[in-house]
Short mmCIF file of C-alpha atoms in Angstrom, two decimals:
data_model
loop_
_atom_site.label_atom_id
_atom_site.label_comp_id
_atom_site.label_asym_id
_atom_site.label_seq_id
_atom_site.Cartn_x
_atom_site.Cartn_y
_atom_site.Cartn_z
CA MET A 22 150.04 92.49 179.04
CA GLY A 23 150.71 95.92 177.73
CA GLU A 24 148.27 97.75 175.48
CA LEU A 25 150.66 97.58 172.51
CA GLU A 26 151.17 93.84 172.94
CA GLU A 27 147.41 93.28 173.12
CA ILE A 28 146.90 95.15 169.84
CA ASN A 29 149.63 93.08 168.15
CA ASN A 30 147.98 89.84 169.31
CA LYS A 31 144.62 90.92 167.89
CA ILE A 32 146.27 91.70 164.56
CA LYS A 33 147.85 88.24 164.45
CA GLU A 34 144.53 86.60 165.30
CA SER A 35 142.79 88.44 162.49
CA GLU A 36 145.48 87.39 160.01
CA ALA A 37 145.18 83.78 161.10
CA LYS A 38 141.42 83.62 160.48
CA PRO A 39 140.50 81.74 157.26
CA LYS A 40 139.20 83.86 154.45
CA ARG A 41 135.45 83.75 153.88
CA LYS A 42 134.47 81.60 150.92
CA LEU A 43 132.06 82.96 148.29
CA GLY A 44 128.84 80.99 148.39
CA LYS A 45 126.87 79.70 145.39
CA GLY A 46 124.41 82.57 145.67
CA GLY A 47 127.21 85.10 145.65
CA LYS A 48 128.80 83.56 142.58
CA ILE A 49 125.47 83.63 140.73
CA ALA A 50 124.98 87.28 141.68
CA ILE A 51 128.44 88.22 140.36
CA ILE A 52 127.92 86.26 137.12
CA SER A 53 124.49 87.86 136.61
CA THR A 54 125.99 91.33 137.13
CA VAL A 55 128.74 90.62 134.60
CA VAL A 56 126.20 89.34 132.07
CA VAL A 57 124.07 92.46 132.46
CA ILE A 58 127.12 94.70 132.02
CA VAL A 59 128.14 92.79 128.87
CA ILE A 60 124.60 93.13 127.43
CA ILE A 61 124.57 96.88 128.12
CA ILE A 62 128.01 97.37 126.56
CA SER A 63 127.00 95.26 123.53
CA ALA A 64 123.80 97.27 123.05
CA MET A 65 125.72 100.54 123.28
CA LEU A 66 128.34 99.26 120.84
CA TYR A 67 125.66 98.08 118.37
CA THR A 68 123.91 101.43 118.54
CA THR A 69 127.20 103.23 117.98
CA LEU A 70 128.18 101.01 115.05
CA SER A 71 124.77 101.03 113.36
CA ALA A 72 124.08 104.74 113.72
CA PRO A 73 125.27 107.18 111.03
CA PRO A 74 128.36 109.25 111.93
CA PRO A 75 127.86 112.68 113.56
CA GLU A 76 128.26 114.85 110.47
CA LYS A 77 126.10 116.72 107.97
CA TYR A 78 126.20 114.19 105.12
CA TRP A 79 127.12 110.52 105.15
CA LYS A 80 128.03 108.25 102.24
CA PRO A 81 127.51 104.50 102.84
CA LYS A 82 130.47 102.22 102.23
CA SER A 83 128.33 99.37 100.90
CA VAL A 84 128.02 99.32 97.13
CA PHE A 85 124.72 99.40 95.24
CA ALA A 86 123.73 97.19 92.32
CA MET A 87 120.31 97.13 90.70
CA PRO A 88 118.88 93.61 90.19
CA ASP A 89 118.89 92.38 86.61
CA ILE A 90 115.24 91.70 85.85
CA ASP A 91 113.06 91.40 82.75
CA TRP A 92 110.92 94.53 82.78
CA ASN A 93 108.57 92.98 80.23
CA ASN A 94 107.60 90.29 82.72
CA ILE A 95 107.40 92.03 86.07
CA ASN A 96 104.27 93.05 87.97
CA GLY A 97 103.70 96.26 89.85
CA SER A 98 102.02 94.48 92.77
CA TYR A 99 102.29 91.32 94.86
CA ILE A 100 99.72 89.38 96.88
CA LEU A 101 101.22 87.92 100.04
CA GLU A 102 99.02 85.14 101.39
CA ARG A 103 99.69 84.74 105.08
CA THR A 104 99.93 81.18 106.39
CA ALA A 105 100.07 79.64 109.85
CA VAL A 106 103.62 78.47 109.13
CA ASP A 107 106.85 80.24 108.22
CA ASN A 108 107.42 80.81 104.53
CA ASP A 109 111.10 81.57 104.12
CA GLY A 110 113.20 81.85 101.03
CA PHE A 111 113.16 83.80 97.81
CA LYS A 112 109.70 84.62 96.44
CA GLY A 113 110.24 87.14 93.66
CA TYR A 114 110.36 90.75 92.54
CA ILE A 115 107.85 93.46 91.82
CA GLY A 116 108.76 96.70 90.12
CA ALA A 117 107.70 99.87 88.35
CA LYS A 118 109.34 102.68 86.40
CA ASP A 119 108.59 106.02 84.83
CA GLU A 120 110.56 108.13 82.40
CA ASN A 121 110.48 111.15 80.13
CA THR A 122 112.91 112.21 77.41
CA ILE A 123 115.74 113.03 79.82
CA PHE A 124 115.37 110.98 83.03
CA SER A 125 114.03 107.68 84.30
CA VAL A 126 113.28 106.36 87.78
CA LYS A 127 112.77 102.76 88.85
CA ILE A 128 111.76 100.91 92.01
CA ILE A 129 112.09 97.19 92.66
CA ILE A 130 110.95 95.35 95.77
CA LYS A 131 112.49 91.96 96.44
CA ILE A 132 110.11 89.77 98.47
CA SER A 133 112.41 87.77 100.73
CA SER A 134 110.59 85.89 103.51
CA TYR A 135 107.51 85.76 105.71
CA ASP A 136 107.72 84.59 109.34
CA TYR A 137 104.66 83.41 111.27
CA ASP A 138 104.67 83.53 115.07
CA PRO A 139 101.52 82.34 116.91
CA ASN A 140 102.58 84.16 120.08
CA ASP A 141 103.78 87.44 118.60
CA TYR A 142 103.70 89.57 115.45
CA ASP A 143 104.26 88.13 111.98
CA SER A 144 106.94 89.74 109.83
CA LEU A 145 107.74 90.23 106.16
CA TRP A 146 111.31 90.83 104.97
CA ILE A 147 111.79 92.84 101.79
CA TYR A 148 114.60 94.66 99.96
CA PRO A 149 113.69 97.90 98.16
CA TYR A 150 115.94 99.00 95.28
CA LEU A 151 115.72 102.54 93.85
CA TYR A 152 117.47 103.73 90.73
CA ALA A 153 117.48 106.93 88.67
CA GLU A 154 119.29 107.64 85.42
CA ARG A 155 119.86 110.49 82.99
CA ILE A 156 118.90 109.12 79.55
CA GLY A 157 118.97 112.26 77.39
CA ASN A 158 121.11 115.30 76.71
CA THR A 159 120.10 117.99 79.18
CA SER A 160 121.42 120.66 81.49
CA TYR A 161 119.18 119.31 84.28
CA ARG A 162 120.85 117.43 87.09
CA ILE A 163 119.76 114.78 89.57
CA LYS A 164 118.94 116.49 92.86
CA GLU A 165 117.48 113.79 95.12
CA LEU A 166 116.19 110.25 95.03
CA VAL A 167 113.56 109.56 97.69
CA PHE A 168 112.07 106.32 99.03
CA HIS A 169 108.72 106.53 100.76
CA PHE A 170 106.24 103.91 101.93
CA SER A 171 102.78 104.01 103.46
CA TYR A 172 100.25 101.68 105.06
CA GLY A 173 97.71 104.39 105.82
CA ASP A 174 96.15 104.37 109.28
CA ASP A 175 96.31 100.57 109.58
CA ARG A 176 97.06 100.02 113.28
CA ASN A 177 97.89 96.35 112.71
CA VAL A 178 100.94 97.18 110.59
CA SER A 179 104.26 98.63 111.70
CA TYR A 180 107.97 98.44 110.87
CA VAL A 181 111.32 98.38 112.64
CA SER A 182 114.18 100.84 112.90
CA MET A 183 116.96 100.73 110.32
CA ASP A 184 120.44 99.23 110.59
CA TRP A 185 122.18 101.88 108.49
CA ARG A 186 125.30 99.72 108.07
CA LYS A 187 123.29 97.64 105.60
CA LEU A 188 122.35 100.56 103.36
CA GLY A 189 124.15 100.47 100.01
CA ALA A 190 124.27 103.46 97.65
CA LYS A 191 125.74 104.83 94.44
CA ASN A 192 126.52 108.54 93.89
CA LEU A 193 124.32 109.57 96.82
CA TYR A 194 124.80 111.01 100.31
CA PHE A 195 122.33 111.01 103.19
CA ASP A 196 121.55 113.89 105.54
CA VAL A 197 122.55 112.83 109.06
CA THR A 198 122.62 116.28 110.65
CA PRO A 199 122.81 115.74 114.45
CA GLY A 200 120.07 117.20 116.59
CA LYS A 201 117.05 116.41 118.71
CA TYR A 202 114.24 115.57 116.30
CA LYS A 203 110.96 114.97 118.09
CA GLY A 204 108.37 112.51 116.88
CA PRO A 205 105.22 110.80 118.15
CA TYR A 206 107.24 107.82 119.45
CA GLY A 207 110.36 109.49 120.76
CA THR A 208 113.30 111.75 119.99
CA TYR A 209 115.89 110.96 117.32
CA ASP A 210 119.51 112.08 117.24
CA ASN A 211 119.90 112.69 113.49
CA LYS A 212 117.81 113.66 110.48
CA LEU A 213 118.13 110.30 108.76
CA ASP A 214 116.51 108.46 111.69
CA SER A 215 113.89 111.19 112.03
CA ASP A 216 112.90 110.96 108.36
CA TRP A 217 112.63 107.19 108.61
CA MET A 218 110.75 106.90 111.89
CA ASN A 219 108.54 110.00 111.57
CA TYR A 220 107.90 110.28 107.84
CA TYR A 221 108.57 106.75 106.48
CA LYS A 222 111.13 107.98 103.97
CA ILE A 223 114.82 107.93 103.04
CA VAL A 224 116.33 110.78 101.02
CA GLY A 225 119.45 110.23 98.90
CA VAL A 226 121.10 113.53 97.95
CA ASN A 227 123.44 114.61 95.15
CA LYS A 228 125.39 116.55 97.76
CA ASP A 229 127.70 118.52 95.49
CA ALA A 230 125.18 118.94 92.65
CA GLU A 231 127.45 116.99 90.33
CA TYR A 232 126.44 116.13 86.78
CA ILE A 233 126.07 112.42 87.62
CA LYS A 234 124.81 109.87 85.13
CA ASP A 235 122.87 107.72 87.59
CA CYS A 236 122.32 106.95 91.27
CA GLY A 237 120.57 104.46 93.52
CA PHE A 238 120.31 102.84 96.94
CA THR A 239 119.01 99.72 98.67
CA PHE A 240 118.49 98.37 102.19
CA PRO A 241 116.71 95.55 104.07
CA MET A 242 113.32 96.34 105.56
CA GLN A 243 111.02 94.45 107.92
CA LEU A 244 107.25 94.94 108.10
CA LEU A 245 105.29 93.72 111.14
CA PHE A 246 101.67 92.51 111.31
CA PHE A 247 99.98 92.49 114.71
CA ASP A 248 96.56 91.04 113.91
CA GLU A 249 96.43 87.48 115.28
CA TYR A 250 95.42 84.26 113.61
CA PRO A 251 92.67 83.37 112.79
CA ASN A 252 91.44 86.99 112.82
CA TRP A 253 93.75 88.19 110.06
CA THR A 254 92.66 91.14 107.95
CA ASN A 255 93.75 92.64 104.62
CA HIS A 256 96.63 95.14 104.48
CA THR A 257 97.97 97.30 101.66
CA ILE A 258 101.50 98.72 101.66
CA THR A 259 102.58 101.19 98.98
CA PHE A 260 106.22 101.87 98.09
CA MET A 261 107.29 104.87 96.00
CA ALA A 262 110.47 106.14 94.39
CA THR A 263 110.60 109.84 93.54
CA LEU A 264 113.34 111.45 91.49
CA TYR A 265 113.82 115.21 91.82
CA TYR A 266 115.86 116.89 89.12
CA GLY A 267 116.51 120.53 88.30
CA LYS A 268 119.05 123.17 87.28
CA TYR A 269 121.84 124.10 89.67
CA VAL A 270 122.40 127.83 89.32
CA HIS A 271 125.42 129.86 90.47
CA GLY A 272 124.01 133.24 91.50
CA TRP A 273 125.17 136.47 93.13
CA PHE A 274 123.74 135.41 96.47
CA GLY A 275 124.87 131.81 96.37
CA ASP A 276 124.15 128.59 94.53
CA SER A 277 120.66 127.13 94.41
CA TRP A 278 118.39 124.60 92.74
CA GLU A 279 115.85 126.02 90.33
CA ASP A 280 113.17 124.68 87.99
CA VAL A 281 112.89 121.42 89.94
CA HIS A 282 110.72 118.59 88.56
CA GLU A 283 109.86 115.09 89.73
CA LEU A 284 109.25 111.59 88.41
CA ASN A 285 107.44 108.91 90.43
CA ALA A 286 107.18 105.13 90.29
CA SER A 287 105.27 103.01 92.82
CA VAL A 288 104.39 99.40 93.64
CA LYS A 289 102.04 97.73 96.14
CA ILE A 290 102.05 94.64 98.34
CA TYR A 291 98.63 93.28 99.28
CA VAL A 292 98.69 91.16 102.44
CA VAL A 293 95.70 88.80 102.71
CA PRO A 294 94.68 85.96 105.05
CA GLU A 295 95.24 82.39 103.97
CA GLY A 296 92.62 81.63 101.35
CA GLY A 297 91.78 85.35 100.96
CA GLU A 298 91.94 87.65 97.99
#
């Protein structure tokens, strides 16, 4: 048998061999790999969709509407009594306002639901609403409307990052300047995330210094409580709306805000153990 014929026979033998079947373990490994890839792609897509666009200012597409409440019958604080069961559903509103002869500012917090988890943190869902309005004849203009909250140095309280797709606004833009903003818990890719995660605030801006009549914004927010039952403790969370208004001046060296003033309105949520005060 010649060398060429021997090679041809080996080729035929290899083609005649049955193909190797994929075992159960191999199938599971492939499926697991596909699942992991899908999860990674989904996470990347969610991050891309929920993050603000890479520009200087961003205007949300969702509309804003202030709740219609009776200001004569609304409290400026709420006592949340934690229970060892979930307490979902609408609970109510708290609110506060302040005004002078030319502007007013209002903040409303909608208490939405409280979730108890014996094996993890408990959570409280709320919806802040901020609104500012020009109520008198004036040359002053709305500059910014700022939301800020605080729970002091309470290590048993925290909050989660924001899904910016759910932020609704009227006549306001938000500073989303790209960059690397460092904070105690990481680095953030835009100013809006940095303000929220580092300074507990959201700043709505009258970007073009227009002579707007009113403005406002709202978003869902989740607070987390890490102290475990039955060793619950008291917590106090303060929410504030601050309106900045001033005169927008066209000068030789550029335009600028001058004679800026502020109005503040704040409310509190007191979180207490079941049966506490």
